[in-house]
Short mmCIF file of C-alpha atoms in Angstrom, two decimals:
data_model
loop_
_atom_site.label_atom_id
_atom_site.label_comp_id
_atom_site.label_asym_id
_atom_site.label_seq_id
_atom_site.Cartn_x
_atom_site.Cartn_y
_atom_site.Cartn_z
CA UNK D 11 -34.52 -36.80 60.16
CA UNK D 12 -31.67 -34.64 58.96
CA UNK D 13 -30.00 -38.23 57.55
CA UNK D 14 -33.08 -38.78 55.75
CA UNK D 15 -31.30 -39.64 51.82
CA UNK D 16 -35.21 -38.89 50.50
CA UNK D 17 -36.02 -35.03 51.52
CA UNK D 18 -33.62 -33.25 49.25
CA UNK D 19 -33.97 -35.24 46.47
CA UNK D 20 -37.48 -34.58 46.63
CA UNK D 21 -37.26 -31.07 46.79
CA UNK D 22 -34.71 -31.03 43.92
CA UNK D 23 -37.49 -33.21 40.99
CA UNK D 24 -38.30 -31.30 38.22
CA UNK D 25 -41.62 -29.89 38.07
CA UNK D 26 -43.35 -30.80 35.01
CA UNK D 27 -44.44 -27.95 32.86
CA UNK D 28 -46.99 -25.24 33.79
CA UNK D 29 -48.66 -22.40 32.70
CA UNK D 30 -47.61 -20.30 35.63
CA UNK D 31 -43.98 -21.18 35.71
CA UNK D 32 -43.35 -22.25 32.18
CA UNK D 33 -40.73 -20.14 30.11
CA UNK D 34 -42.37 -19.28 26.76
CA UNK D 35 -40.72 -19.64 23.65
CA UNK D 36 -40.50 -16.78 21.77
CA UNK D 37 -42.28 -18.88 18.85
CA UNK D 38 -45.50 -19.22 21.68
CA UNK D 39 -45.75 -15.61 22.01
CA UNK D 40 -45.79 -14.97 17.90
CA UNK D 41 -47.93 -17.33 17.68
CA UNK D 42 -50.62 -15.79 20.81
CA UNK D 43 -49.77 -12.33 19.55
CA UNK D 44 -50.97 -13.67 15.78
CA UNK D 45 -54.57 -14.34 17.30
CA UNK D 46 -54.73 -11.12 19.08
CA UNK D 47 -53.85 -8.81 16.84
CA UNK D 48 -56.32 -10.61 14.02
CA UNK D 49 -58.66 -10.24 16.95
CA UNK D 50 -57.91 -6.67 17.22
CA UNK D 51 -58.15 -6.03 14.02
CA UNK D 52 -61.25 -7.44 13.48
CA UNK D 53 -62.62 -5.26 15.74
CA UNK D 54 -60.93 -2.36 14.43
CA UNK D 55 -62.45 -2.96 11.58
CA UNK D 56 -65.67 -1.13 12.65
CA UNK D 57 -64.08 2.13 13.18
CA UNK D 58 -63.15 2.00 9.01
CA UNK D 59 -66.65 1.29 8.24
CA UNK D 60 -67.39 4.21 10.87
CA UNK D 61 -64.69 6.09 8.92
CA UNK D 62 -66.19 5.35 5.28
CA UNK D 63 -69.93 6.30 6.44
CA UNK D 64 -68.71 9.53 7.91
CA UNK D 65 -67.04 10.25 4.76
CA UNK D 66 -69.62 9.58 2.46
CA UNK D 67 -72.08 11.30 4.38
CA UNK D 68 -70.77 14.81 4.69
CA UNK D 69 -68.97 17.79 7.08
CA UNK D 70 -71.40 16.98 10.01
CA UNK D 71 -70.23 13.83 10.26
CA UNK D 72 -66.90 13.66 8.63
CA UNK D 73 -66.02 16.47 11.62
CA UNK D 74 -66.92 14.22 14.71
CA UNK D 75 -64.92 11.36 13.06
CA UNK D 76 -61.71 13.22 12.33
CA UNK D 77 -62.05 14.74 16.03
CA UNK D 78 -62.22 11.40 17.62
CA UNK D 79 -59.22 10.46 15.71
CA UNK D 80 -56.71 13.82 16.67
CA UNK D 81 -57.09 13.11 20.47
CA UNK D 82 -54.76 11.14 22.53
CA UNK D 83 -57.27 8.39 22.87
CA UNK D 84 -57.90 8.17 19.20
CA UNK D 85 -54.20 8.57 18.31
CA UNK D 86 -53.84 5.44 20.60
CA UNK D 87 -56.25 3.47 18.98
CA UNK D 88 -55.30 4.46 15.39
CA UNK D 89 -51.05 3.31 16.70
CA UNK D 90 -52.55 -0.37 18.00
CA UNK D 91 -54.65 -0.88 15.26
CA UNK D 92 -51.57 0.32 12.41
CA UNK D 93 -49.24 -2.30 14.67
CA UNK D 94 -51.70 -4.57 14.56
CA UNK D 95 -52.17 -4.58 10.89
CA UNK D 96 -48.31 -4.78 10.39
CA UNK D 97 -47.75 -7.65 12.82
CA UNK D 98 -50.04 -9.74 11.74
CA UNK D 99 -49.03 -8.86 7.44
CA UNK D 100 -45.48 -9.84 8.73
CA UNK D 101 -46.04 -12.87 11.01
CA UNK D 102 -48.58 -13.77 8.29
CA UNK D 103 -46.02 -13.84 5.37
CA UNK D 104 -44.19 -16.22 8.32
CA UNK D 105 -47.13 -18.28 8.18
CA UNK D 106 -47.42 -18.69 4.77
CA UNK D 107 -43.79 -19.69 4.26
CA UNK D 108 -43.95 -22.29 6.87
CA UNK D 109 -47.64 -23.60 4.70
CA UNK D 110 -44.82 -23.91 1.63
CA UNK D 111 -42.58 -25.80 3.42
CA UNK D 112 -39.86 -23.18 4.63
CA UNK D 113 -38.19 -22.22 7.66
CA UNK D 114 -39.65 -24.74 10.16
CA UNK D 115 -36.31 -25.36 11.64
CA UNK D 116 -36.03 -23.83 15.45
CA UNK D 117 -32.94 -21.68 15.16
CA UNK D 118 -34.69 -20.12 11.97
CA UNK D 119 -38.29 -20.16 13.13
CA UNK D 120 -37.17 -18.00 16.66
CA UNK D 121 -34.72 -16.02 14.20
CA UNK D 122 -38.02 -15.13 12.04
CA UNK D 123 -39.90 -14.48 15.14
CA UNK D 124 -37.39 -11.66 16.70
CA UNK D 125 -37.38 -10.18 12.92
CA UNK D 126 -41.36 -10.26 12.66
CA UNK D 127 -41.17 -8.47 16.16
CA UNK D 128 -38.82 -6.02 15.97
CA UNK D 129 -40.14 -5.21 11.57
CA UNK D 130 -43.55 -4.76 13.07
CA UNK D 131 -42.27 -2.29 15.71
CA UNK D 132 -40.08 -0.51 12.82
CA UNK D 133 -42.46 0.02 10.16
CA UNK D 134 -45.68 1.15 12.51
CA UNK D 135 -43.79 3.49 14.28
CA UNK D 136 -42.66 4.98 11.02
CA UNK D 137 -45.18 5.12 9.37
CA UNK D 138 -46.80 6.52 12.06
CA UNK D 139 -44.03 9.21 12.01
CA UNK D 140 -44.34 9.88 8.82
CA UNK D 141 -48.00 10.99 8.98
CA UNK D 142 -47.21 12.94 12.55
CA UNK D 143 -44.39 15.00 10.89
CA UNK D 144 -47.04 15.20 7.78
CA UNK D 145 -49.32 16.46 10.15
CA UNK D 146 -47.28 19.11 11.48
CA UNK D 147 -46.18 20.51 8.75
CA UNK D 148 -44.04 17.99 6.68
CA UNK D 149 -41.38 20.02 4.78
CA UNK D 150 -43.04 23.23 5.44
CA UNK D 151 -42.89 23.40 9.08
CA UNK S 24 -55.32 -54.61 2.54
CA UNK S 25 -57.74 -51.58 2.33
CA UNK S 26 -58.82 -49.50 5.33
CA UNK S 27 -62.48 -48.52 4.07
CA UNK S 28 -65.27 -49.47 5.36
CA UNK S 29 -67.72 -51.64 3.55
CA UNK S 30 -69.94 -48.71 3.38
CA UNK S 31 -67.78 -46.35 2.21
CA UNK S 32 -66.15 -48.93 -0.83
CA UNK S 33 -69.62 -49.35 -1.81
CA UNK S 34 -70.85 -45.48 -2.14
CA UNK S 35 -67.39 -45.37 -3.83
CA UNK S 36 -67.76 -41.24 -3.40
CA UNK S 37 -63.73 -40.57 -2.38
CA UNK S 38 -62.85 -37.79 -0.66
CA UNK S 39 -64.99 -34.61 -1.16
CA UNK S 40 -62.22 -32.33 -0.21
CA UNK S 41 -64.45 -30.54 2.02
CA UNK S 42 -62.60 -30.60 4.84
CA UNK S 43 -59.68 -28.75 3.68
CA UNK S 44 -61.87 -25.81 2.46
CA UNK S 45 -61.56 -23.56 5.60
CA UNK S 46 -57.86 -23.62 5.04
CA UNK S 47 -57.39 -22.91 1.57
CA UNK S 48 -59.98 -20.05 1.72
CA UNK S 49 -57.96 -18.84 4.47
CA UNK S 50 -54.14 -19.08 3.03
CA UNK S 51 -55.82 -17.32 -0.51
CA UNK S 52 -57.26 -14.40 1.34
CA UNK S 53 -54.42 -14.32 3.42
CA UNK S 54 -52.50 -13.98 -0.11
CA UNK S 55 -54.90 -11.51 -1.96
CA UNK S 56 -54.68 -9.24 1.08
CA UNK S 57 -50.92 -9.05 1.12
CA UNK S 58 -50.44 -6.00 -1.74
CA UNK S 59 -54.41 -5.15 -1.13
CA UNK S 60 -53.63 -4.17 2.98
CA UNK S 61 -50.40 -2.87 1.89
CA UNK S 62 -52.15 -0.54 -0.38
CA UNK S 63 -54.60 0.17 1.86
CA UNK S 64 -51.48 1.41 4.51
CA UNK S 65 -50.13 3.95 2.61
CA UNK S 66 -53.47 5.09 0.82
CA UNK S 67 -54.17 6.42 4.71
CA UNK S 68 -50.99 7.46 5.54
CA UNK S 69 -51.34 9.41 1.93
CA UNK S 70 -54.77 11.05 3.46
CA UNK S 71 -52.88 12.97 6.41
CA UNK S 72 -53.65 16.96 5.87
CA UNK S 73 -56.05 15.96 2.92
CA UNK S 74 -59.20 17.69 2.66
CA UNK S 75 -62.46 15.94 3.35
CA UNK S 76 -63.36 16.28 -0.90
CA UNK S 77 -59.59 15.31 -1.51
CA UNK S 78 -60.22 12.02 0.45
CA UNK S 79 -63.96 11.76 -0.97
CA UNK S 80 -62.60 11.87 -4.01
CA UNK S 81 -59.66 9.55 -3.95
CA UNK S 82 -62.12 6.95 -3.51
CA UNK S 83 -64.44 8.34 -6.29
CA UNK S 84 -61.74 7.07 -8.66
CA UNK S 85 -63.35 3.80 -10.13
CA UNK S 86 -59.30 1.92 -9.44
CA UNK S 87 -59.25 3.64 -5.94
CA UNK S 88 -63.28 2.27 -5.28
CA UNK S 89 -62.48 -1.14 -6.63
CA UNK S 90 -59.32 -1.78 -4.84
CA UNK S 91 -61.43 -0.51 -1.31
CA UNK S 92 -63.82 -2.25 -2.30
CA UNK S 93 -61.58 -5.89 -2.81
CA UNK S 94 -59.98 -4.90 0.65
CA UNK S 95 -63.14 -4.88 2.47
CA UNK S 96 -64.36 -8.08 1.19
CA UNK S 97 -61.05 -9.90 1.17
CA UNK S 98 -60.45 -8.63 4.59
CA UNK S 99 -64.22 -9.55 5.77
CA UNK S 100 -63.63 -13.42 4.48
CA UNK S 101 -60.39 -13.46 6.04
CA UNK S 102 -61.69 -11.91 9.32
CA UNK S 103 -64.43 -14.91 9.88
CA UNK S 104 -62.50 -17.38 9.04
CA UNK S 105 -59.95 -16.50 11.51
CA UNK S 106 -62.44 -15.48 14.01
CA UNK S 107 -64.14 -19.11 13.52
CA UNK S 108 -60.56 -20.64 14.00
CA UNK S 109 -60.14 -18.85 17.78
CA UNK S 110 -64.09 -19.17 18.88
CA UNK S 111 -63.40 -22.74 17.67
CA UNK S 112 -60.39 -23.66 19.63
CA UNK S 113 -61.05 -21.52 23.09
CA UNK S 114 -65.26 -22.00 23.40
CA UNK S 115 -66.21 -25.66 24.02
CA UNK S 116 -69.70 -25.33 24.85
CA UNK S 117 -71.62 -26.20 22.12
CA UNK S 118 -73.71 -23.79 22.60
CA UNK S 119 -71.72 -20.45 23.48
CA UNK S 120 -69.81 -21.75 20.17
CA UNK S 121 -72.89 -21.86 17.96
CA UNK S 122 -74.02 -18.01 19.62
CA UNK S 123 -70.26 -16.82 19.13
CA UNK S 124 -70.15 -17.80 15.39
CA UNK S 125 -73.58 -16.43 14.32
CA UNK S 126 -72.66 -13.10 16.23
CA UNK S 127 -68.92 -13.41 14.31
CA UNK S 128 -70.88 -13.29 10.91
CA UNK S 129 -73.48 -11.21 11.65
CA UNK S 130 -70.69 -8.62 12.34
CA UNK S 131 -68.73 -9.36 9.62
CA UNK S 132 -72.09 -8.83 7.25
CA UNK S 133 -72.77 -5.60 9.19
CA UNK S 134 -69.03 -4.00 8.24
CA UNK S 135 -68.54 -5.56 4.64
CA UNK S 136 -71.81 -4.12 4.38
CA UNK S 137 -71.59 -0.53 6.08
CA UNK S 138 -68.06 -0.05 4.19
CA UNK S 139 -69.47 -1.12 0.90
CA UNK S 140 -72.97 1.17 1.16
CA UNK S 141 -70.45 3.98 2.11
CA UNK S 142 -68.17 2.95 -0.92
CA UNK S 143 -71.07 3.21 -3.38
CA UNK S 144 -72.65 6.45 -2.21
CA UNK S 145 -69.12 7.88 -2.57
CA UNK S 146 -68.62 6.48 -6.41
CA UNK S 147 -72.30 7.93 -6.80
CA UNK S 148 -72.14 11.51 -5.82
#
């Protein structure tokens, strides 16, 4: 048995791609991350119509809306949504240059992907920053 | 040689360009919203420590309602179409699609229209 030429060439075949053990691209996850955080912001998009109602309706319920923002929950929410919005604005710009033509190449398309990633990531937690340090007192603090 | 079919030479209708419609509607709103959502970023971050009437009243101003106003309903267009894209690739039920896309626009009515009541009763006051 232990002459047998077949058994460890067997064991050594490639295994043809799958889910579970496939390596993903960094292109793949852009692209799944693109869906999502449309996805997300789609639903997000109740809590500004929430937002505008409560605005144009007065203190009582203005009060409850601003309250269910400044709590860590809300703070939470308002952070994945901002990301959200910036990912998909970037990764979207992405998307439109590829729809012109540009920047379809691999080396360039993963290049653009790490950049989309790591803008998104920059500019939402700054911004987000910006209005905490706003929040607390900006210059005056 | 021609690849029509005898039907089709004789209607002699061409190509209704129908079927690219989803796609340009979506790259165009995907365009419009580029400086509108950007706008629309730092007008919030511009709202932190702003009075309720200071807020109320940013959007009072006719530009400031308008440009809300063009985000919403950019945003809403963009939003179906997008959502139709996903619910059309993932759900293959016919069925489940069909429920999935009605409930996609009904919600898409119900916060174009919530944010655009809310818009006008601010301009109003």
């Amino acid at each position: 048995m232990a002459d047998n030429p077949q058994s460890p060439s067997v064991r050594n075949r490639p295994l043809s791609p799958h889910l579970g053990i496939y390596k993903w691209p960094i292109t793949m996850v852009t692209s799944i991350t693109h869906r999502a955080t449309g996805v997300a912001i789609s639903a997000g998009m109740i809590l500004l119509a929430w937002g505008l109602i409560a605005l144009a309706s007065g203190p009582e319920m203005y009060q409850p809306f601003v309250a269910s923002i400044v709590n860590p929950i809300g703070l939470v929410v308002l952070f994945g949504f901002l990301w959200s919005l910036v990912y998909h604005f970037l990764n979207g710009i992405r998307h439109l240059a590829w729809d012109l033509g540009y920047g379809f190449a691999v080396p360039t398309a993963n290049r653009t992907a790490v950049l989309v990633i790591a803008l998104s990531a920059l500019i939402s937690v700054g911004v987000f920053g910006y209005g905490w340090w706003i929040l607390h007192g900006g210059l005056h603090a | 040689m021609s690849l029509e079919t005898p039907l089709h030479r004789v209607q002699g209708l061409g190509s209704a360009h129908a079927g690219v419609r989803h796609f340009w509607r979506e790259r165009v709103t995907a365009v419009a919203l580029i400086p509108l959502s950007a706008w629309f970023v730092v007008s919030v971050l511009l709202f932190v420590g702003k009075t309720e009437a200071e807020i109320a009243g940013f959007f009072q101003h006719p530009w400031n309602g308008l440009l809300m106003g063009l985000f919403v309903l950019v945003s809403c267009v963009h939003m179906m179409l997008g959502l139709q894209v996903v619910i059309d690739d993932y759900v293959h039920h016919p069925g489940q699609r069909i429920v999935l896309l009605l409930v996609t626009r009904a919600y898409t009515w119900l916060v174009g229209g919530l944010c655009l009541v809310a818009l006008l009763r601010l301009a109003v006051v």
